[in-house]
mmCIF file of N, CA and C in Angstrom:
data_model
loop_
_atom_site.group_PDB
_atom_site.id
_atom_site.type_symbol
_atom_site.label_atom_id
_atom_site.label_comp_id
_atom_site.label_asym_id
_atom_site.label_seq_id
_atom_site.Cartn_x
_atom_site.Cartn_y
_atom_site.Cartn_z
ATOM 1 N N MET A 1 193.378 230.007 -105.762
ATOM 2 C CA MET A 1 191.937 229.541 -105.991
ATOM 3 C C MET A 1 191.768 228.673 -107.186
ATOM 4 N N SER A 2 190.913 227.781 -107.250
ATOM 5 C CA SER A 2 190.880 226.805 -108.214
ATOM 6 C C SER A 2 189.893 227.285 -109.132
ATOM 7 N N THR A 3 189.805 226.840 -110.184
ATOM 8 C CA THR A 3 188.662 227.055 -111.286
ATOM 9 C C THR A 3 187.211 226.634 -110.758
ATOM 10 N N ALA A 4 187.246 225.441 -110.123
ATOM 11 C CA ALA A 4 185.973 225.161 -109.433
ATOM 12 C C ALA A 4 185.570 225.968 -108.563
ATOM 13 N N SER A 5 186.383 226.518 -107.570
ATOM 14 C CA SER A 5 185.900 227.495 -106.638
ATOM 15 C C SER A 5 185.369 228.793 -107.091
ATOM 16 N N LEU A 6 186.040 229.080 -108.303
ATOM 17 C CA LEU A 6 185.600 230.521 -108.976
ATOM 18 C C LEU A 6 184.211 230.234 -109.458
ATOM 19 N N ASP A 7 184.024 228.971 -110.228
ATOM 20 C CA ASP A 7 182.643 228.655 -110.787
ATOM 21 C C ASP A 7 181.702 228.735 -109.464
ATOM 22 N N ILE A 8 181.967 228.234 -108.548
ATOM 23 C CA ILE A 8 180.825 228.035 -107.536
ATOM 24 C C ILE A 8 180.810 229.403 -106.947
ATOM 25 N N ALA A 9 181.739 230.390 -106.873
ATOM 26 C CA ALA A 9 181.399 231.808 -106.559
ATOM 27 C C ALA A 9 180.597 232.515 -107.514
ATOM 28 N N ALA A 10 180.914 232.294 -108.512
ATOM 29 C CA ALA A 10 180.193 232.846 -109.794
ATOM 30 C C ALA A 10 178.706 232.584 -109.554
ATOM 31 N N GLN A 11 178.351 231.246 -109.699
ATOM 32 C CA GLN A 11 177.133 230.849 -109.493
ATOM 33 C C GLN A 11 176.279 231.358 -108.382
ATOM 34 N N GLY A 12 177.057 231.438 -107.077
ATOM 35 C CA GLY A 12 176.505 232.055 -105.878
ATOM 36 C C GLY A 12 176.160 233.635 -106.247
ATOM 37 N N ALA A 13 177.005 234.209 -106.692
ATOM 38 C CA ALA A 13 176.779 235.608 -106.969
ATOM 39 C C ALA A 13 175.467 235.868 -107.958
ATOM 40 N N ALA A 14 175.419 234.929 -108.951
ATOM 41 C CA ALA A 14 174.343 235.062 -109.740
ATOM 42 C C ALA A 14 172.909 234.793 -109.171
ATOM 43 N N ILE A 15 172.944 233.674 -108.082
ATOM 44 C CA ILE A 15 171.840 233.417 -107.634
ATOM 45 C C ILE A 15 171.460 234.633 -106.733
ATOM 46 N N GLY A 16 172.340 235.316 -106.198
ATOM 47 C CA GLY A 16 172.226 236.274 -105.085
ATOM 48 C C GLY A 16 171.448 237.612 -105.818
ATOM 49 N N ILE A 17 171.840 237.771 -107.035
ATOM 50 C CA ILE A 17 171.635 238.924 -108.173
ATOM 51 C C ILE A 17 169.949 238.889 -108.152
ATOM 52 N N TRP A 18 169.292 237.576 -108.694
ATOM 53 C CA TRP A 18 167.936 237.626 -108.962
ATOM 54 C C TRP A 18 166.883 238.010 -107.883
ATOM 55 N N PRO A 19 167.053 237.570 -106.444
ATOM 56 C CA PRO A 19 166.284 238.489 -105.689
ATOM 57 C C PRO A 19 166.256 240.071 -105.619
ATOM 58 N N PHE A 20 167.440 240.361 -105.734
ATOM 59 C CA PHE A 20 167.603 241.846 -105.678
ATOM 60 C C PHE A 20 166.863 242.525 -107.080
ATOM 61 N N VAL A 21 166.998 241.869 -108.288
ATOM 62 C CA VAL A 21 166.380 242.335 -109.292
ATOM 63 C C VAL A 21 164.916 242.440 -109.215
ATOM 64 N N ILE A 22 164.556 241.186 -108.792
ATOM 65 C CA ILE A 22 163.011 240.975 -108.595
ATOM 66 C C ILE A 22 162.516 242.115 -107.390
ATOM 67 N N GLY A 23 163.226 242.212 -106.471
ATOM 68 C CA GLY A 23 162.717 243.480 -105.362
ATOM 69 C C GLY A 23 162.842 244.614 -106.170
ATOM 70 N N LEU A 24 163.633 245.164 -106.896
ATOM 71 C CA LEU A 24 163.770 246.370 -107.645
ATOM 72 C C LEU A 24 162.505 246.374 -108.468
ATOM 73 N N VAL A 25 162.071 245.260 -109.366
ATOM 74 C CA VAL A 25 160.891 245.361 -110.039
ATOM 75 C C VAL A 25 159.691 245.694 -109.014
ATOM 76 N N LEU A 26 159.601 244.982 -108.110
ATOM 77 C CA LEU A 26 158.285 245.138 -107.160
ATOM 78 C C LEU A 26 158.345 246.596 -106.727
ATOM 79 N N VAL A 27 159.467 247.176 -106.489
ATOM 80 C CA VAL A 27 159.560 248.485 -105.864
ATOM 81 C C VAL A 27 159.059 249.644 -106.975
ATOM 82 N N ALA A 28 159.559 249.120 -108.339
ATOM 83 C CA ALA A 28 159.130 249.933 -109.300
ATOM 84 C C ALA A 28 157.435 249.963 -109.530
ATOM 85 N N LEU A 29 157.012 248.683 -109.466
ATOM 86 C CA LEU A 29 155.397 248.518 -109.596
ATOM 87 C C LEU A 29 154.733 249.029 -108.554
ATOM 88 N N LEU A 30 155.103 249.106 -107.294
ATOM 89 C CA LEU A 30 154.499 250.012 -106.319
ATOM 90 C C LEU A 30 154.576 251.238 -106.487
ATOM 91 N N ILE A 31 155.625 251.927 -106.775
ATOM 92 C CA ILE A 31 155.841 253.178 -106.857
ATOM 93 C C ILE A 31 154.797 253.758 -108.110
ATOM 94 N N GLY A 32 154.909 252.786 -109.159
ATOM 95 C CA GLY A 32 154.055 253.197 -110.274
ATOM 96 C C GLY A 32 152.365 253.050 -109.855
ATOM 97 N N ALA A 33 152.013 252.158 -109.206
ATOM 98 C CA ALA A 33 150.665 251.970 -108.708
ATOM 99 C C ALA A 33 150.505 253.254 -107.728
ATOM 100 N N PHE A 34 151.283 253.638 -106.813
ATOM 101 C CA PHE A 34 150.962 254.730 -106.024
ATOM 102 C C PHE A 34 150.648 256.032 -107.009
ATOM 103 N N TRP A 35 151.585 256.108 -107.815
ATOM 104 C CA TRP A 35 151.483 257.534 -108.917
ATOM 105 C C TRP A 35 150.191 257.565 -109.526
ATOM 106 N N MET A 36 150.001 256.327 -109.990
ATOM 107 C CA MET A 36 148.523 256.216 -110.972
ATOM 108 C C MET A 36 147.328 256.351 -109.698
ATOM 109 N N GLY A 37 147.460 255.890 -108.639
ATOM 110 C CA GLY A 37 146.395 256.293 -107.631
ATOM 111 C C GLY A 37 146.308 257.737 -107.312
ATOM 112 N N ILE A 38 147.231 258.429 -107.100
ATOM 113 C CA ILE A 38 147.404 259.881 -107.164
ATOM 114 C C ILE A 38 146.735 260.556 -108.197
ATOM 115 N N ARG A 39 146.959 260.115 -109.542
ATOM 116 C CA ARG A 39 146.364 260.750 -110.628
ATOM 117 C C ARG A 39 144.737 260.409 -110.836
ATOM 118 N N VAL A 40 144.524 259.264 -110.298
ATOM 119 C CA VAL A 40 142.988 258.960 -110.334
ATOM 120 C C VAL A 40 142.136 259.684 -109.210
ATOM 121 N N ARG A 41 142.842 259.981 -108.113
ATOM 122 C CA ARG A 41 142.091 260.762 -106.966
ATOM 123 C C ARG A 41 142.085 262.113 -107.314
ATOM 124 N N ARG A 42 143.025 262.723 -108.178
ATOM 125 C CA ARG A 42 142.866 264.120 -108.634
ATOM 126 C C ARG A 42 141.802 264.131 -109.533
ATOM 127 N N ARG A 43 141.425 263.356 -110.285
ATOM 128 C CA ARG A 43 140.179 263.341 -111.302
ATOM 129 C C ARG A 43 138.907 263.269 -110.711
ATOM 130 N N GLU A 44 138.862 262.864 -109.193
ATOM 131 C CA GLU A 44 137.498 262.538 -108.572
ATOM 132 C C GLU A 44 137.002 263.960 -108.225
ATOM 133 N N PRO A 45 135.750 264.183 -108.045
ATOM 134 C CA PRO A 45 135.221 265.339 -107.384
ATOM 135 C C PRO A 45 135.619 265.709 -105.924
ATOM 136 N N ALA A 46 135.718 266.864 -105.587
ATOM 137 C CA ALA A 46 136.156 267.070 -104.327
ATOM 138 C C ALA A 46 134.972 266.643 -103.486
ATOM 139 N N PRO A 47 135.318 266.518 -102.047
ATOM 140 C CA PRO A 47 134.141 266.112 -101.026
ATOM 141 C C PRO A 47 133.117 267.393 -100.799
ATOM 142 N N PRO A 48 132.051 267.318 -100.589
ATOM 143 C CA PRO A 48 131.005 268.204 -100.425
ATOM 144 C C PRO A 48 131.584 269.289 -99.197
ATOM 145 N N ARG A 49 131.290 270.559 -99.447
ATOM 146 C CA ARG A 49 131.561 271.724 -98.444
ATOM 147 C C ARG A 49 130.435 271.408 -97.444
ATOM 148 N N PRO A 50 130.651 272.174 -96.257
ATOM 149 C CA PRO A 50 129.742 271.852 -95.095
ATOM 150 C C PRO A 50 128.315 272.693 -95.748
ATOM 151 N N GLU A 51 128.375 273.641 -96.448
ATOM 152 C CA GLU A 51 127.134 274.345 -96.956
ATOM 153 C C GLU A 51 126.544 273.591 -97.995
ATOM 154 N N GLU A 52 127.109 272.429 -98.527
ATOM 155 C CA GLU A 52 126.404 271.549 -99.497
ATOM 156 C C GLU A 52 125.931 270.363 -98.965
ATOM 157 N N GLN A 53 126.028 269.974 -97.513
ATOM 158 C CA GLN A 53 125.595 269.010 -96.962
ATOM 159 C C GLN A 53 124.025 268.934 -96.725
ATOM 160 N N PRO A 54 123.508 267.883 -96.699
ATOM 161 C CA PRO A 54 121.928 267.836 -96.607
ATOM 162 C C PRO A 54 121.477 268.438 -95.210
ATOM 163 N N ARG A 55 120.250 269.002 -94.868
ATOM 164 C CA ARG A 55 119.964 269.743 -93.823
ATOM 165 C C ARG A 55 118.717 269.143 -93.450
ATOM 166 N N VAL A 56 118.318 269.459 -92.140
ATOM 167 C CA VAL A 56 116.994 268.906 -91.496
ATOM 168 C C VAL A 56 115.983 269.762 -92.251
ATOM 169 N N PRO A 57 114.659 269.130 -92.499
ATOM 170 C CA PRO A 57 113.759 270.152 -93.114
ATOM 171 C C PRO A 57 113.133 271.127 -92.259
ATOM 172 N N GLU A 58 112.495 272.150 -92.627
ATOM 173 C CA GLU A 58 112.091 273.218 -91.811
ATOM 174 C C GLU A 58 111.130 272.687 -90.734
ATOM 175 N N GLY A 59 110.318 271.759 -90.782
ATOM 176 C CA GLY A 59 109.353 271.375 -89.705
ATOM 177 C C GLY A 59 109.940 270.150 -88.819
ATOM 178 N N GLY A 60 111.418 270.191 -88.905
ATOM 179 C CA GLY A 60 111.945 269.254 -87.874
ATOM 180 C C GLY A 60 112.305 267.957 -88.651
ATOM 181 N N PRO A 61 112.989 266.924 -88.018
ATOM 182 C CA PRO A 61 113.010 265.676 -88.616
ATOM 183 C C PRO A 61 111.730 264.877 -88.976
ATOM 184 N N VAL A 62 111.693 264.129 -90.120
ATOM 185 C CA VAL A 62 110.590 263.330 -90.478
ATOM 186 C C VAL A 62 110.309 262.142 -89.336
ATOM 187 N N GLY A 63 109.118 262.094 -88.780
ATOM 188 C CA GLY A 63 108.856 261.086 -87.763
ATOM 189 C C GLY A 63 108.599 259.700 -88.579
ATOM 190 N N GLU A 64 108.626 258.475 -87.554
ATOM 191 C CA GLU A 64 108.262 257.282 -88.210
ATOM 192 C C GLU A 64 106.691 257.147 -88.113
ATOM 193 N N VAL A 65 106.214 256.454 -89.087
ATOM 194 C CA VAL A 65 104.843 256.316 -89.433
ATOM 195 C C VAL A 65 104.505 254.943 -89.241
ATOM 196 N N LEU A 66 103.771 254.517 -88.356
ATOM 197 C CA LEU A 66 103.209 253.112 -88.195
ATOM 198 C C LEU A 66 101.939 253.118 -88.483
ATOM 199 N N GLU A 67 101.616 252.113 -89.392
ATOM 200 C CA GLU A 67 100.286 251.744 -89.842
ATOM 201 C C GLU A 67 99.999 250.635 -90.479
ATOM 202 N N ASN A 68 98.827 250.010 -90.454
ATOM 203 C CA ASN A 68 98.653 248.735 -91.127
ATOM 204 C C ASN A 68 98.275 248.980 -92.495
ATOM 205 N N ARG A 69 98.888 248.296 -93.376
ATOM 206 C CA ARG A 69 98.403 248.517 -94.723
ATOM 207 C C ARG A 69 97.498 247.388 -95.353
ATOM 208 N N GLU A 70 96.564 247.472 -96.209
ATOM 209 C CA GLU A 70 95.628 246.568 -96.775
ATOM 210 C C GLU A 70 96.625 246.201 -98.283
ATOM 211 N N PRO A 71 96.498 244.833 -98.316
ATOM 212 C CA PRO A 71 97.433 244.264 -99.347
ATOM 213 C C PRO A 71 96.662 244.458 -100.681
ATOM 214 N N ASP A 72 97.139 244.560 -101.793
ATOM 215 C CA ASP A 72 96.594 244.516 -102.984
ATOM 216 C C ASP A 72 96.268 242.944 -103.301
ATOM 217 N N GLU A 73 95.161 242.728 -104.255
ATOM 218 C CA GLU A 73 95.050 241.410 -104.671
ATOM 219 C C GLU A 73 96.022 240.945 -105.830
ATOM 220 N N VAL A 74 96.460 239.936 -105.517
ATOM 221 C CA VAL A 74 97.282 239.134 -106.699
ATOM 222 C C VAL A 74 96.508 238.780 -107.686
ATOM 223 N N PRO A 75 96.692 239.283 -109.097
ATOM 224 C CA PRO A 75 95.886 238.801 -110.118
ATOM 225 C C PRO A 75 95.945 237.306 -110.154
ATOM 226 N N ARG A 76 94.645 236.628 -110.555
ATOM 227 C CA ARG A 76 94.736 235.163 -110.827
ATOM 228 C C ARG A 76 94.702 235.027 -112.460
ATOM 229 N N GLY A 77 95.585 234.035 -112.750
ATOM 230 C CA GLY A 77 95.522 233.787 -114.078
ATOM 231 C C GLY A 77 96.181 232.457 -114.150
ATOM 232 N N ARG A 78 96.506 232.042 -115.519
ATOM 233 C CA ARG A 78 96.960 230.794 -115.744
ATOM 234 C C ARG A 78 98.331 230.682 -115.772
ATOM 235 N N ASP A 79 99.094 231.723 -115.983
ATOM 236 C CA ASP A 79 100.554 231.922 -115.995
ATOM 237 C C ASP A 79 101.128 232.521 -114.882
ATOM 238 N N ARG A 80 102.292 232.157 -114.667
ATOM 239 C CA ARG A 80 103.131 232.633 -113.362
ATOM 240 C C ARG A 80 103.480 234.086 -113.608
ATOM 241 N N LEU A 81 103.215 234.986 -112.519
ATOM 242 C CA LEU A 81 103.600 236.201 -112.703
ATOM 243 C C LEU A 81 104.973 236.432 -112.155
ATOM 244 N N THR A 82 105.691 237.423 -112.784
ATOM 245 C CA THR A 82 107.148 237.810 -112.494
ATOM 246 C C THR A 82 106.767 239.125 -111.587
ATOM 247 N N PRO A 83 107.722 239.553 -110.660
ATOM 248 C CA PRO A 83 107.590 240.921 -109.986
ATOM 249 C C PRO A 83 107.310 241.975 -110.587
ATOM 250 N N HIS A 84 107.801 242.233 -111.751
ATOM 251 C CA HIS A 84 107.518 243.600 -112.347
ATOM 252 C C HIS A 84 106.234 243.656 -113.046
ATOM 253 N N GLN A 85 105.373 242.413 -113.086
ATOM 254 C CA GLN A 85 104.051 242.433 -113.607
ATOM 255 C C GLN A 85 103.086 242.670 -112.612
ATOM 256 N N LEU A 86 103.485 242.889 -111.385
ATOM 257 C CA LEU A 86 102.586 243.044 -110.234
ATOM 258 C C LEU A 86 102.435 244.763 -110.261
ATOM 259 N N LYS A 87 101.118 244.884 -109.687
ATOM 260 C CA LYS A 87 100.771 246.386 -109.524
ATOM 261 C C LYS A 87 101.629 247.034 -108.612
ATOM 262 N N GLU A 88 102.379 248.253 -109.148
ATOM 263 C CA GLU A 88 103.122 249.140 -108.444
ATOM 264 C C GLU A 88 104.299 248.403 -107.587
ATOM 265 N N HIS A 89 104.616 247.222 -108.179
ATOM 266 C CA HIS A 89 105.927 246.523 -107.660
ATOM 267 C C HIS A 89 105.977 246.405 -106.178
ATOM 268 N N GLY A 90 104.837 245.729 -105.572
ATOM 269 C CA GLY A 90 104.756 245.400 -104.223
ATOM 270 C C GLY A 90 103.669 246.173 -103.469
ATOM 271 N N ASN A 91 104.128 246.672 -102.347
ATOM 272 C CA ASN A 91 103.328 247.509 -101.560
ATOM 273 C C ASN A 91 103.109 248.940 -101.615
ATOM 274 N N LEU A 92 103.576 249.592 -102.761
ATOM 275 C CA LEU A 92 103.662 250.905 -103.135
ATOM 276 C C LEU A 92 101.847 251.252 -103.467
ATOM 277 N N GLY A 93 101.275 250.363 -103.696
ATOM 278 C CA GLY A 93 99.993 250.581 -104.274
ATOM 279 C C GLY A 93 98.957 250.290 -103.259
ATOM 280 N N SER A 94 99.362 249.836 -101.987
ATOM 281 C CA SER A 94 98.384 249.449 -101.041
ATOM 282 C C SER A 94 97.599 250.456 -100.267
ATOM 283 N N ARG A 95 96.742 250.382 -99.550
ATOM 284 C CA ARG A 95 95.882 251.401 -98.994
ATOM 285 C C ARG A 95 95.960 251.196 -97.472
ATOM 286 N N THR A 96 95.547 252.325 -96.812
ATOM 287 C CA THR A 96 95.700 252.313 -95.262
ATOM 288 C C THR A 96 94.430 251.419 -94.798
ATOM 289 N N SER A 97 94.804 250.605 -93.961
ATOM 290 C CA SER A 97 93.794 249.734 -93.355
ATOM 291 C C SER A 97 92.653 250.437 -92.546
ATOM 292 N N ALA A 98 91.471 249.947 -92.529
ATOM 293 C CA ALA A 98 90.411 250.658 -91.941
ATOM 294 C C ALA A 98 90.793 250.233 -90.055
ATOM 295 N N THR A 99 91.331 249.203 -89.935
ATOM 296 C CA THR A 99 91.445 248.994 -88.397
ATOM 297 C C THR A 99 93.105 248.920 -88.398
ATOM 298 N N GLN A 100 93.462 249.702 -87.455
ATOM 299 C CA GLN A 100 95.011 250.055 -87.105
ATOM 300 C C GLN A 100 95.470 249.311 -86.032
ATOM 301 N N GLY A 101 94.636 248.426 -85.189
ATOM 302 C CA GLY A 101 94.985 247.843 -84.254
ATOM 303 C C GLY A 101 96.093 246.784 -84.654
ATOM 304 N N ARG A 102 97.015 246.428 -83.887
ATOM 305 C CA ARG A 102 98.021 245.339 -84.390
ATOM 306 C C ARG A 102 97.321 244.068 -83.976
ATOM 307 N N PRO A 103 97.540 243.147 -84.843
ATOM 308 C CA PRO A 103 97.167 241.739 -84.535
ATOM 309 C C PRO A 103 97.809 240.921 -83.437
ATOM 310 N N ARG A 104 97.010 240.309 -82.407
ATOM 311 C CA ARG A 104 97.793 239.708 -81.201
ATOM 312 C C ARG A 104 97.439 237.918 -81.284
ATOM 313 N N TRP A 105 98.362 237.505 -80.529
ATOM 314 C CA TRP A 105 97.902 235.929 -80.599
ATOM 315 C C TRP A 105 96.825 235.747 -79.742
ATOM 316 N N ASP A 106 96.188 234.782 -80.010
ATOM 317 C CA ASP A 106 95.021 234.229 -78.963
ATOM 318 C C ASP A 106 95.564 233.660 -77.718
ATOM 319 N N GLU A 107 94.974 233.893 -76.687
ATOM 320 C CA GLU A 107 95.417 233.587 -75.469
ATOM 321 C C GLU A 107 95.384 231.992 -75.374
ATOM 322 N N GLY A 108 96.397 231.423 -74.750
ATOM 323 C CA GLY A 108 96.609 229.873 -75.058
ATOM 324 C C GLY A 108 97.117 229.378 -76.134
ATOM 325 N N SER A 109 97.284 230.029 -77.212
ATOM 326 C CA SER A 109 97.885 229.726 -78.457
ATOM 327 C C SER A 109 99.317 229.578 -78.441
ATOM 328 N N SER A 110 99.865 228.824 -79.117
ATOM 329 C CA SER A 110 101.362 228.843 -79.369
ATOM 330 C C SER A 110 101.874 229.935 -80.359
ATOM 331 N N GLY A 111 100.987 230.425 -81.262
ATOM 332 C CA GLY A 111 101.422 231.421 -82.057
ATOM 333 C C GLY A 111 102.234 230.783 -83.107
ATOM 334 N N ALA A 112 102.485 229.345 -83.311
ATOM 335 C CA ALA A 112 103.045 228.855 -84.214
ATOM 336 C C ALA A 112 102.251 228.809 -85.516
ATOM 337 N N PHE A 113 102.744 229.041 -86.770
ATOM 338 C CA PHE A 113 101.767 229.118 -87.859
ATOM 339 C C PHE A 113 101.578 227.601 -88.245
ATOM 340 N N GLY A 114 100.364 227.096 -88.463
ATOM 341 C CA GLY A 114 100.061 225.806 -89.022
ATOM 342 C C GLY A 114 100.506 224.756 -87.888
ATOM 343 N N SER A 115 100.557 225.071 -86.573
ATOM 344 C CA SER A 115 101.071 224.148 -85.797
ATOM 345 C C SER A 115 99.880 222.927 -85.449
ATOM 346 N N GLY A 116 98.632 223.476 -85.643
ATOM 347 C CA GLY A 116 97.540 222.440 -85.526
ATOM 348 C C GLY A 116 97.154 221.938 -84.147
ATOM 349 N N GLY A 117 98.094 222.278 -83.105
ATOM 350 C CA GLY A 117 98.025 221.775 -82.000
ATOM 351 C C GLY A 117 97.152 222.860 -81.112
ATOM 352 N N SER A 118 96.639 222.596 -79.855
ATOM 353 C CA SER A 118 95.899 223.495 -78.848
ATOM 354 C C SER A 118 96.825 224.484 -78.471
ATOM 355 N N GLY A 119 98.047 224.580 -78.643
ATOM 356 C CA GLY A 119 98.972 225.440 -78.000
ATOM 357 C C GLY A 119 99.354 225.129 -76.704
ATOM 358 N N GLY A 120 99.212 226.240 -75.713
ATOM 359 C CA GLY A 120 99.818 225.851 -74.546
ATOM 360 C C GLY A 120 98.986 225.156 -73.558
ATOM 361 N N ARG A 121 98.228 224.387 -73.999
ATOM 362 C CA ARG A 121 97.363 223.484 -73.037
ATOM 363 C C ARG A 121 98.036 222.176 -72.854
#
């Protein structure tokens, strides 16, 4: 074997070592991440036991309430209002409406808001 072929063989071996070293580093990082995940998981609180789970109220499940609410008036002023300046942050301060019937579309109307046309005629 000549010196040139030995040099080529040595370069080939050096090139083949680097992927192996990088692979070992990646495996070490993955093992470290797995170990750290186990440590973090041990510090977390345990899941609730069956007796700690929420229960249905004594009177049974709470039903859905359908009702029409009257909106509160928006205060008029010169400055623009931000949501936190409104009373009770939206509809929390509203009252039950005197009429509980649902609003219906007029017969022959398209129902489109602001359409201006006669609707279905």
